[in-house]
Structures are given as structure tokens and as C-alpha cells.
XYZ file of C-alpha atoms in Angstrom:
295
model
C 8.657 -11.483 -7.687
C 11.316 -9.076 -6.649
C 9.584 -5.764 -6.406
C 5.936 -5.606 -5.579
C 3.456 -3.422 -7.202
C 2.161 -2.062 -4.028
C 2.624 1.446 -3.238
C 5.291 2.739 -1.102
C 7.060 5.967 -0.906
C 10.196 5.250 -2.884
C 11.631 8.516 -4.136
C 15.034 9.921 -4.883
C 17.197 10.690 -1.894
C 17.076 14.345 -2.814
C 13.381 14.337 -1.994
C 13.804 12.299 1.144
C 13.278 14.194 4.314
C 15.292 14.129 7.500
C 17.340 11.289 8.885
C 15.696 10.366 12.130
C 18.336 8.685 14.259
C 22.098 8.918 13.782
C 23.057 7.064 10.652
C 19.640 5.459 10.314
C 18.002 5.305 6.913
C 15.604 8.121 6.158
C 12.171 7.284 4.837
C 10.820 9.001 1.754
C 8.222 11.657 2.563
C 5.687 13.754 0.596
C 4.395 10.723 -1.248
C 2.079 12.349 -3.779
C 4.641 14.655 -5.371
C 7.491 12.135 -5.347
C 5.616 8.980 -6.352
C 1.842 9.142 -6.621
C 1.429 11.899 -9.203
C 4.075 10.672 -11.685
C 2.962 7.064 -11.306
C -0.677 8.007 -11.906
C 0.272 9.572 -15.214
C 2.446 6.614 -16.221
C -0.293 4.122 -15.450
C -2.894 6.140 -17.311
C -0.761 6.546 -20.416
C 0.244 2.872 -20.416
C -3.366 1.744 -20.191
C -4.267 3.976 -23.115
C -1.346 2.738 -25.179
C -1.880 -1.011 -25.280
C -4.245 -3.854 -24.612
C -3.563 -5.724 -21.427
C -1.200 -8.685 -21.519
C -0.509 -9.956 -18.010
C 2.173 -12.380 -19.189
C 4.560 -9.552 -19.933
C 4.897 -8.102 -16.455
C 8.588 -7.665 -15.573
C 10.278 -8.755 -12.372
C 7.136 -10.068 -10.748
C 4.411 -12.639 -10.474
C 1.104 -11.634 -11.993
C -1.913 -11.943 -9.709
C -5.065 -12.364 -11.826
C -8.142 -10.420 -10.823
C -9.814 -12.277 -7.976
C -6.559 -13.556 -6.475
C -6.744 -10.684 -4.006
C -10.441 -9.753 -4.156
C -10.008 -7.354 -1.238
C -7.393 -5.255 -3.061
C -8.956 -1.905 -3.959
C -7.141 0.618 -6.142
C -7.390 4.323 -5.356
C -7.352 6.982 -8.055
C -6.838 10.194 -6.099
C -7.735 13.767 -6.989
C -5.666 16.235 -4.972
C -6.872 19.707 -4.013
C -4.311 21.051 -6.501
C -6.184 19.225 -9.266
C -3.333 16.758 -9.794
C -4.008 13.023 -9.893
C -2.273 10.428 -7.736
C -2.686 6.721 -6.948
C -2.718 4.463 -3.900
C -4.097 1.136 -2.760
C -6.418 -0.028 0.016
C -8.058 -3.110 1.500
C -11.799 -3.797 1.477
C -13.095 -4.483 5.007
C -16.827 -4.457 4.267
C -19.149 -3.394 1.461
C -18.906 0.206 2.761
C -15.418 0.456 4.325
C -11.802 0.176 3.198
C -8.499 0.717 5.010
C -5.586 2.642 3.520
C -2.516 4.612 4.559
C -3.114 8.049 6.046
C -0.439 9.511 3.792
C -2.625 8.703 0.786
C -5.076 11.334 2.062
C -2.516 13.837 3.423
C 1.220 13.395 2.940
C 2.370 16.502 4.805
C 2.319 18.733 1.727
C -0.431 17.439 -0.541
C -4.072 17.048 0.442
C -6.454 14.687 -1.347
C -9.907 15.980 -2.240
C -11.448 12.745 -3.469
C -10.809 9.004 -3.770
C -12.157 6.895 -6.598
C -12.164 3.312 -5.334
C -11.554 0.650 -7.979
C -12.895 -2.837 -7.203
C -12.306 -6.047 -9.134
C -10.224 -4.590 -11.947
C -6.828 -5.357 -13.480
C -6.492 -1.692 -14.369
C -6.630 1.452 -12.302
C -8.129 3.764 -14.915
C -10.615 1.462 -16.606
C -12.831 -1.480 -15.774
C -14.159 -2.867 -12.526
C -16.649 -1.314 -10.146
C -15.931 2.313 -9.261
C -17.169 4.420 -6.377
C -16.166 7.976 -5.499
C -15.946 9.355 -1.961
C -14.445 12.138 0.113
C -15.306 10.460 3.420
C -11.932 9.587 4.923
C -11.022 9.442 8.605
C -7.307 9.693 9.387
C -5.942 8.291 12.657
C -5.530 11.103 15.181
C -1.981 9.988 15.965
C -0.792 10.030 12.350
C 2.437 11.947 11.795
C 3.442 12.797 8.212
C 7.011 13.530 9.372
C 7.766 9.974 10.497
C 4.737 8.003 9.223
C 3.763 6.676 12.636
C 0.099 5.583 12.901
C -0.205 5.661 9.114
C -3.786 4.417 8.747
C -7.054 5.900 7.499
C -10.587 4.566 7.102
C -12.518 5.175 3.874
C -16.324 5.170 3.870
C -18.158 4.703 0.567
C -21.501 3.788 -0.942
C -22.367 0.099 -0.756
C -20.587 -2.162 -3.273
C -21.991 -5.659 -3.906
C -19.745 -8.648 -3.341
C -18.809 -10.959 -6.207
C -16.207 -13.590 -6.993
C -13.654 -10.791 -7.553
C -14.847 -8.381 -4.850
C -14.648 -9.657 -1.274
C -13.628 -8.259 2.131
C -10.434 -9.324 3.875
C -10.519 -10.829 7.369
C -9.141 -8.936 10.353
C -6.831 -10.579 12.920
C -8.337 -12.649 15.718
C -7.355 -15.412 18.135
C -3.648 -16.184 18.376
C -2.788 -13.539 15.772
C -3.783 -10.794 18.196
C -0.754 -11.386 20.418
C 1.792 -12.504 17.829
C 4.506 -10.235 16.469
C 4.532 -12.574 13.437
C 8.340 -12.488 13.219
C 9.472 -15.237 10.878
C 6.061 -15.602 9.236
C 5.763 -15.628 5.458
C 3.240 -13.079 4.246
C 2.064 -11.592 0.947
C 1.717 -8.038 -0.302
C -0.242 -7.110 -3.414
C -0.961 -4.089 -5.551
C -0.398 -2.221 -8.802
C 2.808 -0.397 -9.671
C 6.346 -0.566 -10.954
C 8.771 -3.440 -10.472
C 12.071 -1.589 -10.055
C 13.413 1.802 -9.077
C 14.432 2.601 -12.644
C 11.409 1.117 -14.342
C 8.167 2.878 -15.041
C 4.668 1.528 -15.271
C 4.554 -0.862 -18.203
C 1.991 -1.174 -20.967
C 1.307 -4.651 -19.590
C 0.928 -3.458 -16.007
C -1.150 -5.739 -13.815
C -1.838 -6.577 -10.223
C 1.120 -8.403 -8.750
C 2.135 -9.964 -5.478
C 5.255 -10.892 -3.543
C 6.036 -13.172 -0.602
C 7.952 -11.542 2.220
C 9.132 -12.640 5.644
C 8.263 -10.613 8.727
C 11.268 -9.488 10.782
C 11.401 -8.205 14.345
C 11.042 -4.508 15.035
C 14.480 -4.611 16.667
C 15.967 -5.803 13.383
C 14.025 -3.163 11.464
C 15.206 -0.380 13.762
C 18.789 -1.238 12.820
C 17.910 0.252 9.438
C 15.397 2.960 10.304
C 16.160 3.871 13.902
C 13.636 5.557 16.152
C 10.752 5.742 13.690
C 10.139 2.048 14.328
C 7.565 1.769 17.109
C 5.387 -1.037 18.466
C 2.665 -0.357 15.886
C 5.150 -0.816 13.009
C 5.548 -4.120 11.169
C 8.523 -4.755 8.896
C 9.417 -7.360 6.297
C 12.770 -8.526 4.994
C 14.353 -6.642 2.136
C 17.058 -9.074 1.010
C 17.140 -12.748 0.056
C 19.701 -15.069 -1.502
C 18.055 -14.443 -4.873
C 18.027 -10.664 -4.545
C 16.124 -7.765 -2.986
C 12.414 -8.074 -2.266
C 9.761 -5.713 -0.995
C 7.158 -3.160 -1.876
C 7.947 -0.496 -4.453
C 6.429 2.573 -6.108
C 2.861 1.910 -7.174
C 0.202 1.597 -4.443
C 0.892 2.788 -0.902
C -1.854 1.830 1.495
C -2.247 -1.636 -0.020
C -2.599 -4.915 1.890
C -0.119 -7.183 3.623
C -1.778 -10.506 4.490
C -0.932 -13.750 6.258
C -2.719 -17.050 5.679
C -4.207 -18.426 8.895
C -6.538 -21.448 9.043
C -6.915 -21.314 5.282
C -7.970 -17.671 5.317
C -6.019 -14.577 4.342
C -5.915 -12.075 7.177
C -4.922 -8.410 6.924
C -1.883 -7.724 9.113
C -0.334 -4.637 7.526
C -0.967 -1.459 5.555
C 1.899 -0.547 3.203
C 3.510 2.554 4.659
C 7.193 3.289 4.007
C 10.580 2.289 2.673
C 14.022 3.784 2.337
C 14.372 7.113 0.563
C 17.144 5.446 -1.461
C 14.714 3.143 -3.236
C 13.275 -0.354 -3.188
C 16.142 -2.274 -4.799
C 18.774 -1.813 -2.117
C 17.666 -4.711 0.071
C 16.342 -2.768 3.060
C 13.102 -3.633 4.910
C 9.630 -2.505 3.896
C 7.501 -0.874 6.598
C 3.795 -1.321 7.311
C 1.278 -0.115 9.858
C 0.615 -3.141 12.105
C -3.113 -3.871 11.917
C -3.371 -5.535 15.344
C -2.205 -2.261 16.918
C -5.160 -0.441 15.343
C -7.810 -3.136 15.626
C -10.022 -1.304 18.158
C -9.777 1.887 16.101
C -10.709 -0.021 12.932
C -13.585 -1.969 14.444
C -15.108 1.178 15.926
C -15.427 2.567 12.395
C -16.811 -0.439 10.563
């Protein structure tokens, strides 16, 4: 798959925000108004328009329900009354991890999350729980997306074959920067900058390779810090990475036969997801103590 359905803030350059360091790429800010709100409407209308047909997804590899049982969709009600969408990762039957910008993007404040478990669709099916209990990391900055993590608390959801928590890093993963590792991101969303949400929209996934933060900073400059994790944006077969659809969704690595959460989808270039630049994530190992204290 070339462009993941996970959510990331891919908006037009006109909506981009400042350039942070010299000629460095700027990241797209104000997620809800540039991506989340229009994508929510597209997804909703597409789901109303046609029966699901996962075989017709464009530019990607469909991931049937249960492939990523820890992937939790977020249908977001903003304080303005508008609707937006994000993704998250189930950590326990009462906790999920998402991006802080899904709750507050610097301009738009969420009032409520509806968590969607075990469903191919965001607006129908699955197990659904509503909550307003969200704790944003105290170091989160909406102007550069540093420390872009938030913990969601919700009423207990029973596990099933399509609803399961994801493992957190342990052992050797705790001290690895993972550079060179092949990892997977998953979510709902669009598969190109120009494309919208399709009538056949479905969970999808993409394999990416982790790059060093030094390599990532060549694109994004000073916003890349130790708690950032980046993946490659270009391959011999074309650009790859996360795209507009579900910010806050999971990035996982397989270790000892188990998928382990290593990243929370956070940012990309303001110029879009098809230009071959890296995708940025909050590095889970950097926030492990913060996460575990809230489980």
C-alpha cells in the first residue's frame, strides 16, 4: 500500500503553519479544520451511499477486521458542534492512547470521543463507547506537535477475537531507536492527497521502515526531538506513509511473534503525503512511564 489510512495532518500548504528551521519542511497544523472535519463528512456520506466492499480499496492493502484488533476509531464531537475523526490504540479494556492533537489542535477543542471497536466502519457497526475523559501530556505543544500523546479513559469494553489490547515495549525494545526496522501502521482514511474517502473505505495498513531522527531532521529541522520517531517516505516503487484519515493511530513492530506499539501517528509535511517525505510519530518508549502511570 502506498498511502495508509491512518490519520495524519496532511493539509494544503496554505493552511500549514510556520516553517520551523531554515528551509525545513513545515508540518500541517490545526488538524480538525484542515483534515478531521472534512474527512468525517466524507466517511459518513460514503458509508451511507454504498454497502461495504473491501476489495475495491484504492492504493492500499485492505486489513480485515481483527487484523489489528487494537485499532480503535474515534468519532469526535468538537465544542463547535462539528464532527471530526481520529484513531487510537487499545491498551486495556478501559484505556486507549491517541494523539494529543485529536483532543486539542491549537484552535479546535474536542468535547467528546466516541470510541469504535472491532468495526470496518467508523459510523456504523462494532462496539461503541462515548467518553470525555482525556488526559493530554503536559508537555504537548500544538505549535510543533512535540509530546503529541493523550490517554483516553472509557467504560469497560469486553475483549473478543476482534477487540484486543496492543502490547507496550519491553526488554530490548526499551533502548532501541529501531532505525532500519520494518513496522506497520494501520487506520481508516484516504489513500492519496487528491482522493477522498471512498464508498468502499476500509481499514488498511502499510509497511514502513524506521529512519534515524538525524535523517528525519534533514526534512523537518528542529521539531524532531528524542521523543519523535520517523519512518521513510520514499521507496523504489513510490512514496509511502500515513495520510489523511486517522491521526493518533498505531505504529507497531513485531517482536517475538507479538505486535508491540512503538508510535502514535502525529505529523507529516504540510505539502501532503505523496511527496515522499517522512511520516512522524510520537515515540512510545519515550512516554512509557507516563502511559503506565495512567493504565
